[in-house]
Coordinates of C-alpha atoms in Angstrom, one line a residue:
M454 CA -41.0 75.6 104.1
T455 CA -38.6 78.2 102.8
A456 CA -39.7 80.4 99.9
P457 CA -39.0 78.9 96.4
V458 CA -35.7 80.1 95.0
G459 CA -35.9 78.8 91.5
H460 CA -33.5 79.9 88.9
D461 CA -34.4 82.5 86.3
C462 CA -35.3 80.6 83.2
G463 CA -32.5 80.1 80.8
Q464 CA -29.6 80.5 83.3
G465 CA -29.2 76.8 84.2
E466 CA -29.2 77.1 88.0
A467 CA -31.3 74.7 90.0
A468 CA -33.7 75.8 92.7
A469 CA -32.6 75.5 96.4
D470 CA -35.2 72.9 97.5
G471 CA -37.4 70.3 96.0
A472 CA -40.6 72.3 96.1
G473 CA -38.8 75.3 94.8
A474 CA -37.3 73.3 91.9
L475 CA -40.7 71.9 91.0
E476 CA -42.3 75.4 90.9
A477 CA -39.4 76.8 89.0
G478 CA -39.7 74.0 86.4
Q479 CA -43.4 74.7 86.0
R480 CA -42.6 78.4 85.5
C481 CA -39.9 77.7 82.9
L482 CA -42.3 75.5 81.0
K483 CA -44.9 78.2 81.0
E484 CA -42.4 80.7 79.7
G485 CA -41.2 78.4 77.0
D486 CA -37.8 77.6 78.5
A487 CA -37.8 73.8 78.2
A488 CA -34.1 73.5 78.9
G489 CA -34.4 75.4 82.1
A490 CA -37.4 73.3 83.1
V491 CA -35.4 70.1 82.6
V492 CA -32.6 71.4 84.9
N493 CA -35.0 72.3 87.7
L494 CA -37.2 69.2 87.4
E495 CA -34.2 66.8 87.4
E496 CA -33.0 68.6 90.5
A497 CA -36.5 68.3 92.1
L498 CA -36.4 64.5 91.6
L499 CA -33.1 64.3 93.6
R500 CA -34.6 66.0 96.6
P501 CA -36.3 64.1 99.5
G502 CA -39.9 63.5 98.5
G503 CA -39.3 65.0 95.1
D504 CA -40.0 61.8 93.1
C505 CA -43.8 62.5 92.6
V506 CA -46.2 62.1 89.7
D507 CA -46.3 65.8 88.9
A508 CA -42.5 66.1 88.7
R509 CA -42.3 63.1 86.4
L510 CA -45.0 64.3 84.1
L511 CA -43.6 67.8 83.9
L512 CA -40.1 66.5 83.1
A513 CA -41.5 64.2 80.4
E514 CA -43.3 67.3 78.9
A515 CA -40.1 69.4 79.2
L516 CA -38.0 66.8 77.4
W517 CA -40.6 66.6 74.7
Q518 CA -40.7 70.4 74.3
E519 CA -36.9 70.5 74.0
T520 CA -37.3 68.7 70.7
G521 CA -39.7 71.3 69.3
G522 CA -42.6 68.8 69.4
K523 CA -40.8 66.0 67.5
G524 CA -40.7 63.8 70.5
T525 CA -38.0 61.9 72.4
E526 CA -37.6 58.4 73.9
K527 CA -36.2 60.2 77.0
A528 CA -39.7 61.1 78.1
L529 CA -40.9 57.5 78.2
P530 CA -39.3 56.4 81.5
H531 CA -40.8 59.3 83.3
Y532 CA -44.3 58.3 82.1
E533 CA -43.6 54.8 83.3
R534 CA -42.5 56.0 86.7
A535 CA -45.4 58.4 87.0
G536 CA -47.8 55.5 86.4
E537 CA -46.1 53.4 89.1
L538 CA -46.4 56.3 91.6
A539 CA -50.1 56.8 90.7
A540 CA -50.8 53.1 91.2
E541 CA -49.0 53.0 94.5
A542 CA -51.2 55.9 95.6
G543 CA -54.3 54.1 94.4
D544 CA -55.4 57.1 92.3
T545 CA -57.3 55.5 89.4
A546 CA -58.0 58.9 87.7
K547 CA -54.4 59.9 87.8
Q548 CA -53.3 56.5 86.5
A549 CA -55.7 56.9 83.6
M550 CA -54.4 60.3 82.7
V551 CA -50.8 59.2 82.9
A552 CA -51.4 56.2 80.7
L553 CA -53.2 58.4 78.2
G554 CA -50.2 60.7 78.0
H555 CA -47.8 57.8 77.8
G556 CA -49.8 56.2 75.0
F557 CA -49.9 59.6 73.1
A558 CA -46.1 59.8 73.4
L559 CA -45.6 56.2 72.1
T560 CA -48.0 56.8 69.2
H561 CA -46.1 59.9 68.1
L562 CA -42.8 58.1 68.3
G563 CA -44.1 55.4 66.0
R564 CA -44.2 52.7 68.6
A565 CA -47.8 51.8 67.7
K566 CA -48.1 48.3 69.2
D567 CA -46.7 49.5 72.6
A568 CA -49.1 52.5 72.3
V569 CA -52.1 50.2 71.8
E570 CA -51.2 48.2 74.9
V571 CA -50.8 51.3 77.1
L572 CA -53.9 53.0 75.7
S573 CA -56.0 49.8 76.3
R574 CA -55.0 50.1 80.0
A575 CA -55.9 53.8 79.9
R576 CA -59.3 53.1 78.6
A577 CA -60.0 50.4 81.2
L578 CA -58.9 52.9 84.0
A579 CA -61.0 55.7 82.5
E580 CA -64.0 53.4 82.4
A581 CA -63.4 52.4 86.0
D582 CA -63.2 56.0 87.0
G583 CA -66.4 56.9 85.2
N584 CA -64.8 59.4 82.9
P585 CA -66.6 59.2 79.5
E586 CA -64.7 62.1 77.9
A587 CA -61.4 60.4 78.7
V588 CA -62.7 57.1 77.3
R589 CA -63.7 58.7 74.0
F590 CA -60.4 60.4 73.7
V591 CA -58.5 57.2 74.4
E592 CA -60.5 55.4 71.8
R593 CA -59.7 58.0 69.2
L594 CA -56.0 57.7 70.0
M595 CA -56.2 53.9 69.9
E596 CA -57.7 54.0 66.4
Q597 CA -54.8 56.2 65.3
A598 CA -52.3 53.9 66.9
Q599 CA -53.9 50.8 65.4
T600 CA -53.9 52.3 61.9
L601 CA -50.2 53.0 62.3
A602 CA -49.5 49.5 63.5
V603 CA -51.3 48.0 60.5
E604 CA -49.9 50.3 57.8
G605 CA -46.4 50.7 59.3
A606 CA -46.6 54.4 58.7
Q607 CA -44.0 56.9 59.7
P608 CA -44.1 58.3 63.3
L609 CA -46.5 61.2 63.7
A610 CA -43.8 63.1 65.4
A611 CA -41.9 63.4 62.1
D612 CA -44.4 66.2 61.3
G613 CA -44.7 68.1 64.6
Q614 CA -47.3 70.5 63.3
E615 CA -49.6 67.9 61.9
A616 CA -49.2 65.7 65.0
V617 CA -50.3 68.6 67.2
R618 CA -53.4 69.4 65.0
V619 CA -54.5 65.7 64.8
T620 CA -54.1 65.1 68.5
W621 CA -55.9 68.3 69.5
R622 CA -58.7 67.5 67.1
H623 CA -59.2 64.1 68.7
F624 CA -59.2 65.6 72.2
A625 CA -61.6 68.4 71.3
E626 CA -64.1 66.1 69.5
A627 CA -64.1 63.8 72.5
K628 CA -64.5 66.7 74.9
V629 CA -67.5 68.3 73.1
S630 CA -69.3 65.2 71.9
S631 CA -72.1 65.4 74.6
K632 CA -72.1 69.2 75.1
L633 CA -74.4 71.8 73.7
A634 CA -71.6 74.3 73.2
V635 CA -67.9 74.5 74.2
L636 CA -65.5 77.4 73.7
F637 CA -61.7 76.8 73.7
M638 CA -60.0 80.1 74.1
R639 CA -56.9 81.8 75.5
G640 CA -58.2 83.3 78.8
T641 CA -61.7 83.4 80.2
L642 CA -64.9 85.1 79.3
H643 CA -64.1 87.8 81.9
S644 CA -60.5 88.2 80.9
P645 CA -59.6 87.2 77.3
L646 CA -55.9 87.1 76.7
D647 CA -55.6 88.0 73.1
E648 CA -57.4 89.9 70.4
D649 CA -59.1 87.0 68.8
S650 CA -60.4 85.7 72.1
Q651 CA -61.7 89.2 72.9
R652 CA -63.5 89.3 69.5
G653 CA -65.0 85.9 70.2
V654 CA -66.3 86.9 73.6
S655 CA -67.8 90.1 72.1
K656 CA -69.5 88.2 69.4
L657 CA -71.0 85.6 71.8
R658 CA -72.4 88.4 73.9
A659 CA -73.8 90.2 70.9
A660 CA -75.5 86.9 70.1
G661 CA -77.0 86.8 73.6
C662 CA -75.1 83.7 74.7
V663 CA -75.1 83.6 78.5
S664 CA -74.2 80.0 79.2
L665 CA -71.6 77.7 77.7
E666 CA -68.6 75.7 78.8
V667 CA -65.2 77.4 78.4
V668 CA -61.8 75.8 78.4
D669 CA -58.9 78.2 79.0
V670 CA -56.1 76.6 76.9
C671 CA -53.5 78.8 78.7
N672 CA -54.5 77.4 82.1
P673 CA -56.3 74.1 81.2
G674 CA -55.9 72.3 84.6
A675 CA -58.1 69.2 84.8
D676 CA -59.8 70.1 81.5
V677 CA -56.8 68.8 79.5
P678 CA -55.3 65.3 80.2
E679 CA -51.7 64.9 81.5
G680 CA -49.2 65.2 78.7
L681 CA -51.4 67.4 76.5
Q682 CA -51.1 70.8 78.3
A683 CA -48.3 72.0 76.0
I684 CA -50.3 70.9 72.9
S685 CA -53.4 72.9 74.0
N686 CA -51.4 76.1 73.9
S687 CA -49.4 75.3 70.8
I688 CA -48.6 78.0 68.3
H689 CA -49.8 75.5 65.6
L690 CA -53.4 75.9 66.8
A691 CA -55.7 78.8 66.3
F692 CA -58.1 79.9 69.1
P693 CA -60.8 80.6 70.0
Q694 CA -62.5 77.4 68.7
L695 CA -66.3 77.2 69.1
F696 CA -68.1 73.8 69.0
I697 CA -71.9 73.7 68.8
A698 CA -73.7 70.4 69.2
G699 CA -70.4 68.6 68.9
V700 CA -69.4 70.2 65.6
E701 CA -66.8 73.0 65.1
C702 CA -68.3 76.2 64.0
E703 CA -65.9 77.2 61.2
A704 CA -65.0 80.9 60.5
W705 CA -67.4 82.0 63.2
L706 CA -65.4 85.1 64.0
G707 CA -65.6 86.4 60.4
A708 CA -68.2 88.7 58.9
E709 CA -69.7 85.8 56.9
L710 CA -71.4 84.6 60.1
S711 CA -73.4 87.4 61.7
A712 CA -74.2 87.6 65.4
D713 CA -77.9 86.9 64.5
A714 CA -76.9 83.8 62.5
L715 CA -74.7 82.6 65.4
R716 CA -77.6 83.2 67.8
E717 CA -79.8 81.0 65.5
R718 CA -77.2 78.2 65.5
L719 CA -76.8 78.3 69.3
G720 CA -80.5 78.4 69.9
A721 CA -81.1 75.4 67.6
A722 CA -78.6 73.4 69.7
G723 CA -80.5 74.2 72.8
V724 CA -78.0 76.7 74.3
E725 CA -79.5 79.1 76.8
L726 CA -79.7 82.6 75.3
G727 CA -80.5 86.0 76.7
K728 CA -81.1 89.4 75.2
P729 CA -78.4 90.3 72.6
H730 CA -76.3 93.2 73.9
E731 CA -73.0 94.9 73.5
E732 CA -70.9 95.6 76.5
P733 CA -68.2 98.3 76.6
C734 CA -65.2 97.0 74.5
H735 CA -62.2 97.7 76.7
G736 CA -60.0 96.2 74.0
T737 CA -57.5 94.5 76.2
G738 CA -56.7 92.1 73.4
A739 CA -54.9 95.0 71.8
F740 CA -52.6 95.3 74.9
A741 CA -51.8 91.6 75.4
E742 CA -48.6 91.4 73.4
G743 CA -45.6 91.2 75.7
L744 CA -47.7 91.1 78.9
E745 CA -48.2 88.3 81.4
P746 CA -51.8 87.0 81.6
W747 CA -52.3 88.7 85.0
E748 CA -51.0 92.0 83.5
T749 CA -53.5 91.8 80.7
A750 CA -56.3 91.1 83.2
L751 CA -55.1 94.2 85.2
V752 CA -55.5 96.4 82.1
Q753 CA -59.0 95.0 81.6
L754 CA -59.9 95.8 85.3
V755 CA -58.4 99.3 85.2
S756 CA -60.5 100.0 82.1
Q757 CA -63.6 99.0 84.1
H758 CA -62.8 100.3 87.6
G759 CA -60.1 102.9 87.2
A760 CA -56.7 103.1 88.8
A761 CA -57.5 104.1 92.4
D762 CA -58.8 101.2 94.5
W763 CA -55.8 98.9 94.4
A764 CA -57.2 96.5 97.0
L765 CA -60.3 96.0 94.8
L766 CA -58.2 95.4 91.7
G767 CA -56.0 92.9 93.6
S768 CA -59.1 91.1 95.0
K769 CA -60.6 90.8 91.5
L770 CA -57.4 89.5 90.0
L771 CA -57.1 86.8 92.7
D772 CA -60.8 85.9 92.2
Q773 CA -60.0 85.3 88.5
G774 CA -57.3 82.9 89.5
H775 CA -54.3 85.0 88.7
K776 CA -51.1 84.9 90.8
V777 CA -49.7 88.4 91.4
P778 CA -46.0 88.7 92.0
N779 CA -45.7 90.3 95.4
E780 CA -42.3 91.3 96.6
V781 CA -43.5 94.0 98.9
G782 CA -45.8 91.9 101.0
D783 CA -49.0 93.8 100.2
V784 CA -51.1 92.8 97.2
A785 CA -52.7 96.3 96.9
E786 CA -49.2 98.0 96.9
A787 CA -47.9 95.4 94.4
I788 CA -50.8 96.2 92.1
R789 CA -50.1 99.9 92.4
V790 CA -46.4 99.4 91.5
A791 CA -47.3 97.1 88.6
W792 CA -49.7 99.7 87.2
E793 CA -47.0 102.4 87.4
R794 CA -44.9 100.2 85.2
L795 CA -47.7 99.3 82.8
A796 CA -49.3 102.7 82.4
P797 CA -46.7 104.2 80.0
L798 CA -47.0 101.1 77.8
V799 CA -50.8 101.3 77.8
K800 CA -50.6 105.1 77.1
E801 CA -48.3 104.5 74.1
K802 CA -50.7 101.9 72.7
L803 CA -53.7 104.2 73.2
Q804 CA -51.9 107.0 71.4
D805 CA -51.2 104.7 68.4
Q806 CA -55.0 104.2 68.2
P807 CA -55.0 100.4 67.7
E808 CA -58.0 98.7 66.2
M809 CA -59.8 97.0 69.1
P810 CA -61.4 93.5 68.8
C811 CA -64.8 95.2 68.1
G812 CA -63.3 96.9 64.9
H813 CA -63.2 100.4 66.4
S814 CA -60.3 102.5 67.5
C815 CA -60.6 104.4 70.8
N816 CA -61.7 107.6 69.0
T817 CA -64.5 105.9 67.1
C818 CA -65.7 103.5 69.8
P819 CA -69.4 104.1 70.7
T820 CA -68.7 103.0 74.3
R821 CA -65.5 105.1 74.8
H822 CA -67.0 107.1 77.6
D823 CA -67.3 104.0 79.7
C824 CA -63.6 103.1 79.5
Q825 CA -61.4 104.5 82.2
L826 CA -58.1 103.6 80.6
H827 CA -57.4 107.1 79.2
D828 CA -58.0 108.7 82.6
A829 CA -55.8 106.1 84.3
V830 CA -52.8 106.9 82.1
G831 CA -53.5 110.7 81.8
D832 CA -54.4 110.6 78.1
A833 CA -57.9 112.0 77.6
P834 CA -59.7 110.4 74.5
R835 CA -60.8 112.6 71.7
D836 CA -64.1 112.1 70.0
I837 CA -64.2 111.6 66.2
E838 CA -66.1 114.9 66.1
D839 CA -63.2 116.6 67.8
L840 CA -60.8 115.2 65.3
A841 CA -62.8 116.4 62.5
A842 CA -63.0 119.9 64.0
G843 CA -59.3 119.9 64.5
R844 CA -58.8 119.1 60.8
K845 CA -61.1 122.1 59.9
R846 CA -59.0 124.4 62.0

């Protein structure tokens, strides 16, 4: 197969082949270019073998995103076709997830009776597939749709922000109902993608939490049903969200809940706990703005391993599930080139002395000597004592 030649998002050119168009549509959706995604995905459907479940679902999502979350009837035929394709393939799990997304769309468009019918089918399919989390989520959506049908209320999509919050709450509560602890965050425990997620990871480690389920809302995969991927990463939702014993832990990042108090709550729920400890705070959340997730992860890795062994850094990025753009044909060389581009940006941030997720700046951080970022950008850190001495002189 030829390499994908998708259009640069926002320029309206379709990709050269079906697979390339599908990948370009996925990329545009990730970058927030719904219009570009629609162009590519419609092109993908016209290519031989392009009419598949993934293309239909992505196109439905792209059309929905074009409206700013208000919803559109244009998405519905694509859910219907995706369901037909999943049925033809005999994939019960995929049928259930498609029906769930379809029912969600109908509910938010105010077509409550149709939604109840589709969601009833989704529940039966989820039960047949042995997926209790999906069953619970479908039942919550059915309750919502049945209420609308009885009361004749306005479509949920009329208030896009509230629709997002309500639907996410239903999903999250269904997801965590039988779990000791679940963390919804942007990124992973090893590579948080923003400042709040970094703070959350640091607090959990300070509480000695060594085992809990994590859902990366930026890359949810099978953890989030079809049709809800865009919602999980919505700007209308605040992350990280921590649920303990099925209940959201409110304001857990704030000073009002200490690490000791968090540890007590986790322990009472039966969560496995180790010795509380503080790891070096490399503060990559402070560098996430304007960077791709893999670039933020690279900053984290350089802070830990330095900027010398490019093959090691590339291997660790791939192990974390990141896809590194590689136009030179060698991952290690691609990482080296990328760091040359990123280093000046990181150096500028370091010189501005941003407050890290732990609350320290680089000069006041108690673990600053373990961080290799300053050496990697040629900007040696100064201790707080050095700064004080400088003021005396």
